[in-house]
């Protein structure tokens, strides 16, 4: 597979974004300055996690620099990045094997990040757990609405609403596997059981709802030349954290 495909697959599987940029020179800037500027403009990594990595190679300058986001500094502190540059990348560059050096460096970065317990990726169009089990939730709520009338008659409105909310929350937790969603469904069922009939009669109700999480465009990228003119799109990550590099 191509390097770009491997980077994209890694992002889909782990969530972290790794980008590679090869260009002739970063002059008049240093590789570190240029790399941070590219990282920030591309917004590598996920928003709020900042787990992006940029591998920058200035071929004519004979310099390489790796920029890490703040969320990637745990598995990739500057000392670890320096070792990757010196042990995996520059020895191959000295032999003229740029392809092999980049692949070796990226492979080690991937292996290192794989061992870090980062939040799982969320892909574009992925639904929340509530909507993924909607075929079970809707019939269950209909049954509970019918049962609510019986429970209110037998136990009174307050106790009946409490039983309805408890059963609804418990079933939602069993089906979806999320305590937060179970609590949400339980509270809604309790409020509906307590005020639902009168609320509908007087035209009041509840707003809001659940939304599916948006993903991030693009994937891992491999670019060259002027970084401002490419089509690479990052994941909304924040400011670059650390970094290290070397020469050959």
Short mmCIF file of C-alpha atoms in Angstrom, two decimals:
data_model
loop_
_atom_site.label_atom_id
_atom_site.label_comp_id
_atom_site.label_asym_id
_atom_site.label_seq_id
_atom_site.Cartn_x
_atom_site.Cartn_y
_atom_site.Cartn_z
CA UNK A 1 0.00 0.00 0.00
CA UNK A 2 1.03 3.60 -0.51
CA UNK A 3 2.16 5.68 2.43
CA UNK A 4 -0.86 7.94 2.12
CA UNK A 5 -3.22 4.94 2.29
CA UNK A 6 -1.45 3.61 5.37
CA UNK A 7 -1.70 6.98 7.10
CA UNK A 8 -5.39 7.23 6.29
CA UNK A 9 -6.05 3.70 7.54
CA UNK A 10 -4.16 4.46 10.75
CA UNK A 11 -6.26 7.57 11.33
CA UNK A 12 -9.49 5.64 10.77
CA UNK A 13 -8.38 2.91 13.17
CA UNK A 14 -6.69 4.92 15.93
CA UNK A 15 -7.92 8.47 15.42
CA UNK A 16 -4.53 10.18 15.42
CA UNK A 17 -3.45 12.07 12.31
CA UNK A 18 0.05 11.69 10.92
CA UNK A 19 1.13 13.84 7.97
CA UNK A 20 4.37 13.85 5.98
CA UNK A 21 5.65 16.92 4.14
CA UNK A 22 8.74 16.80 1.92
CA UNK A 23 10.03 20.01 0.36
CA UNK A 24 13.36 21.37 -0.90
CA UNK A 25 14.00 23.92 1.84
CA UNK A 26 12.38 25.75 4.74
CA UNK A 27 14.62 28.83 4.40
CA UNK A 28 14.52 31.50 5.71
CA UNK A 29 12.76 29.69 8.56
CA UNK A 30 14.21 26.84 10.57
CA UNK A 31 12.59 23.41 10.13
CA UNK A 32 11.09 23.75 13.62
CA UNK A 33 9.50 27.12 12.85
CA UNK A 34 8.23 25.99 9.46
CA UNK A 35 6.93 22.72 10.89
CA UNK A 36 4.93 24.40 13.64
CA UNK A 37 3.43 26.79 11.10
CA UNK A 38 2.38 23.90 8.84
CA UNK A 39 1.02 21.95 11.80
CA UNK A 40 -1.10 24.86 12.98
CA UNK A 41 -2.39 25.71 9.50
CA UNK A 42 -3.31 22.10 8.74
CA UNK A 43 -4.87 21.72 12.22
CA UNK A 44 -3.51 18.21 12.61
CA UNK A 45 -5.05 15.89 15.17
CA UNK A 46 -8.51 15.82 16.65
CA UNK A 47 -10.14 18.85 18.21
CA UNK A 48 -9.75 18.76 21.96
CA UNK A 49 -7.30 15.84 21.77
CA UNK A 50 -4.56 17.41 19.63
CA UNK A 51 -3.00 14.06 18.75
CA UNK A 52 -1.48 14.99 15.40
CA UNK A 53 2.07 14.39 14.19
CA UNK A 54 3.89 16.08 11.31
CA UNK A 55 7.04 14.62 9.74
CA UNK A 56 8.79 17.39 7.79
CA UNK A 57 11.72 16.66 5.46
CA UNK A 58 13.72 19.53 3.94
CA UNK A 59 15.72 17.61 1.37
CA UNK A 60 18.13 20.31 0.18
CA UNK A 61 18.71 21.50 3.75
CA UNK A 62 19.38 17.89 4.77
CA UNK A 63 17.16 18.39 7.80
CA UNK A 64 14.19 16.50 9.22
CA UNK A 65 11.87 17.69 11.95
CA UNK A 66 8.94 15.96 13.66
CA UNK A 67 6.23 18.11 15.26
CA UNK A 68 3.88 16.55 17.82
CA UNK A 69 0.57 17.85 19.12
CA UNK A 70 0.02 18.24 22.83
CA UNK A 71 -2.08 15.08 22.96
CA UNK A 72 0.70 13.07 21.30
CA UNK A 73 3.43 14.21 23.69
CA UNK A 74 2.58 11.41 26.13
CA UNK A 75 3.69 8.55 23.88
CA UNK A 76 6.03 10.80 21.87
CA UNK A 77 8.02 13.11 24.14
CA UNK A 78 10.85 15.04 22.53
CA UNK A 79 13.45 12.46 23.61
CA UNK A 80 11.49 9.63 21.96
CA UNK A 81 11.03 11.67 18.79
CA UNK A 82 14.76 12.38 18.72
CA UNK A 83 15.49 8.64 18.89
CA UNK A 84 13.13 7.95 15.99
CA UNK A 85 14.93 10.55 13.90
CA UNK A 86 18.41 9.29 14.78
CA UNK A 87 17.72 5.54 14.74
CA UNK A 88 15.10 5.08 12.01
CA UNK A 89 15.11 8.05 9.64
CA UNK A 90 18.50 9.72 9.17
CA UNK A 91 20.56 6.49 8.82
CA UNK A 92 18.49 5.63 5.73
CA UNK A 93 18.57 9.20 4.46
CA UNK A 94 22.39 9.11 4.56
CA UNK A 95 22.21 6.16 2.16
CA UNK A 96 19.89 8.07 -0.16
CA UNK A 97 16.88 5.93 0.84
CA UNK A 98 14.32 8.65 1.53
CA UNK A 99 11.36 6.34 0.95
CA UNK A 100 12.71 3.79 3.40
CA UNK A 101 13.58 6.41 6.00
CA UNK A 102 10.14 7.97 5.96
CA UNK A 103 8.45 4.57 6.12
CA UNK A 104 10.64 3.43 9.00
CA UNK A 105 9.99 6.61 10.95
CA UNK A 106 6.25 6.55 10.34
CA UNK A 107 6.07 2.85 11.28
CA UNK A 108 7.73 3.52 14.62
CA UNK A 109 5.50 6.53 15.28
CA UNK A 110 2.43 4.38 14.58
CA UNK A 111 3.61 1.57 16.85
CA UNK A 112 4.29 4.04 19.64
CA UNK A 113 0.90 5.75 19.37
CA UNK A 114 -0.88 2.38 19.15
CA UNK A 115 0.15 1.65 22.73
CA UNK A 116 -1.39 4.87 24.02
CA UNK A 117 -5.00 4.71 25.36
CA UNK A 118 -6.33 7.60 23.27
CA UNK A 119 -10.09 8.16 22.76
CA UNK A 120 -11.41 6.00 19.90
CA UNK A 121 -12.03 7.65 16.52
CA UNK A 122 -15.45 8.94 15.61
CA UNK A 123 -16.14 8.80 11.90
CA UNK A 124 -18.24 11.11 9.81
CA UNK A 125 -21.87 10.07 9.81
CA UNK A 126 -21.43 7.80 12.81
CA UNK A 127 -24.56 7.82 14.92
CA UNK A 128 -24.81 8.10 18.66
CA UNK A 129 -25.55 4.83 20.53
CA UNK A 130 -29.13 5.97 21.09
CA UNK A 131 -29.87 6.14 17.35
CA UNK A 132 -28.00 2.91 16.66
CA UNK A 133 -30.59 1.06 18.79
CA UNK A 134 -33.62 3.14 17.85
CA UNK A 135 -35.47 0.04 16.61
CA UNK A 136 -35.52 -1.20 20.21
CA UNK A 137 -36.02 2.14 21.95
CA UNK A 138 -39.19 3.23 20.14
CA UNK A 139 -41.24 0.02 20.74
CA UNK A 140 -40.02 -0.02 24.34
CA UNK A 141 -41.19 3.53 24.95
CA UNK A 142 -44.59 2.77 23.42
CA UNK A 143 -45.00 -0.20 25.76
CA UNK A 144 -43.94 1.90 28.74
CA UNK A 145 -46.44 4.63 27.81
CA UNK A 146 -49.22 2.04 27.91
CA UNK A 147 -47.90 0.55 31.15
CA UNK A 148 -47.59 4.00 32.67
CA UNK A 149 -51.35 4.43 32.79
CA UNK A 150 -51.71 1.16 34.69
CA UNK A 151 -48.90 2.02 37.11
CA UNK A 152 -50.35 5.49 37.77
CA UNK A 153 -53.75 3.96 38.50
CA UNK A 154 -52.35 1.36 40.89
CA UNK A 155 -49.60 3.33 42.65
CA UNK A 156 -50.46 6.96 42.01
CA UNK A 157 -48.86 9.38 39.58
CA UNK A 158 -45.61 10.06 41.47
CA UNK A 159 -44.79 6.45 42.29
CA UNK A 160 -45.98 5.30 38.87
CA UNK A 161 -43.77 7.85 37.14
CA UNK A 162 -40.82 6.76 39.27
CA UNK A 163 -41.36 3.11 38.34
CA UNK A 164 -41.74 4.03 34.67
CA UNK A 165 -38.55 6.07 34.70
CA UNK A 166 -36.60 3.38 36.52
CA UNK A 167 -37.69 0.60 34.17
CA UNK A 168 -37.09 2.77 31.07
CA UNK A 169 -33.62 3.78 32.22
CA UNK A 170 -32.68 0.21 33.12
CA UNK A 171 -33.83 -1.17 29.77
CA UNK A 172 -32.04 1.60 27.86
CA UNK A 173 -28.85 0.83 29.78
CA UNK A 174 -29.16 -2.89 28.96
CA UNK A 175 -29.80 -2.26 25.27
CA UNK A 176 -27.34 0.56 24.60
CA UNK A 177 -24.71 -0.23 27.22
CA UNK A 178 -24.34 3.42 28.24
CA UNK A 179 -25.14 4.53 31.78
CA UNK A 180 -25.45 8.15 30.66
CA UNK A 181 -28.03 7.30 27.99
CA UNK A 182 -29.88 5.06 30.45
CA UNK A 183 -30.09 7.93 32.93
CA UNK A 184 -31.23 10.30 30.19
CA UNK A 185 -34.03 7.97 29.05
CA UNK A 186 -35.02 7.32 32.67
CA UNK A 187 -35.36 11.02 33.46
CA UNK A 188 -37.37 11.69 30.30
CA UNK A 189 -39.69 8.76 31.06
CA UNK A 190 -40.14 9.95 34.67
CA UNK A 191 -40.96 13.52 33.63
CA UNK A 192 -43.35 12.30 30.96
CA UNK A 193 -45.00 9.96 33.44
CA UNK A 194 -45.38 12.75 35.97
CA UNK A 195 -46.41 15.64 33.73
CA UNK A 196 -46.82 14.21 30.24
CA UNK A 197 -50.60 14.18 29.98
CA UNK A 198 -51.15 17.64 31.43
CA UNK A 199 -48.16 19.05 29.59
CA UNK A 200 -49.50 17.92 26.22
CA UNK A 201 -52.94 19.20 27.12
CA UNK A 202 -51.57 22.68 27.89
CA UNK A 203 -49.23 22.77 24.92
CA UNK A 204 -45.92 22.54 26.78
CA UNK A 205 -43.13 20.12 26.04
CA UNK A 206 -39.42 19.53 25.90
CA UNK A 207 -36.93 20.65 23.31
CA UNK A 208 -33.46 19.51 22.37
CA UNK A 209 -32.35 16.04 21.41
CA UNK A 210 -29.41 13.89 20.47
CA UNK A 211 -27.12 14.62 17.57
CA UNK A 212 -24.70 12.36 15.86
CA UNK A 213 -21.06 13.27 16.21
CA UNK A 214 -19.46 14.75 13.17
CA UNK A 215 -16.23 13.23 11.99
CA UNK A 216 -13.24 14.96 10.58
CA UNK A 217 -12.44 15.47 6.90
CA UNK A 218 -9.45 14.12 5.14
CA UNK A 219 -7.02 11.55 6.40
CA UNK A 220 -3.36 11.10 6.92
CA UNK A 221 -1.56 13.03 4.26
CA UNK A 222 1.61 13.15 2.26
CA UNK A 223 2.45 16.45 0.68
CA UNK A 224 5.19 18.37 -1.01
CA UNK A 225 6.10 21.91 -1.87
CA UNK A 226 4.10 24.88 -0.65
CA UNK A 227 1.92 23.56 2.15
CA UNK A 228 -0.59 26.38 1.72
CA UNK A 229 -1.66 25.19 -1.72
CA UNK A 230 -2.43 21.57 -0.95
CA UNK A 231 -5.76 19.91 -0.41
CA UNK A 232 -4.95 18.28 2.91
CA UNK A 233 -7.53 18.85 5.62
CA UNK A 234 -6.79 18.28 9.27
CA UNK A 235 -9.07 17.24 12.06
CA UNK A 236 -9.32 20.54 13.93
CA UNK A 237 -6.42 19.94 16.30
CA UNK A 238 -4.88 22.69 18.38
CA UNK A 239 -1.45 24.19 18.69
CA UNK A 240 1.60 22.04 18.22
CA UNK A 241 3.26 20.80 21.37
CA UNK A 242 6.82 19.56 21.16
CA UNK A 243 9.14 18.27 18.53
CA UNK A 244 12.65 17.19 17.67
CA UNK A 245 14.76 16.64 14.61
CA UNK A 246 18.17 16.12 13.14
CA UNK A 247 20.29 16.27 10.02
CA UNK A 248 22.15 13.85 7.77
#
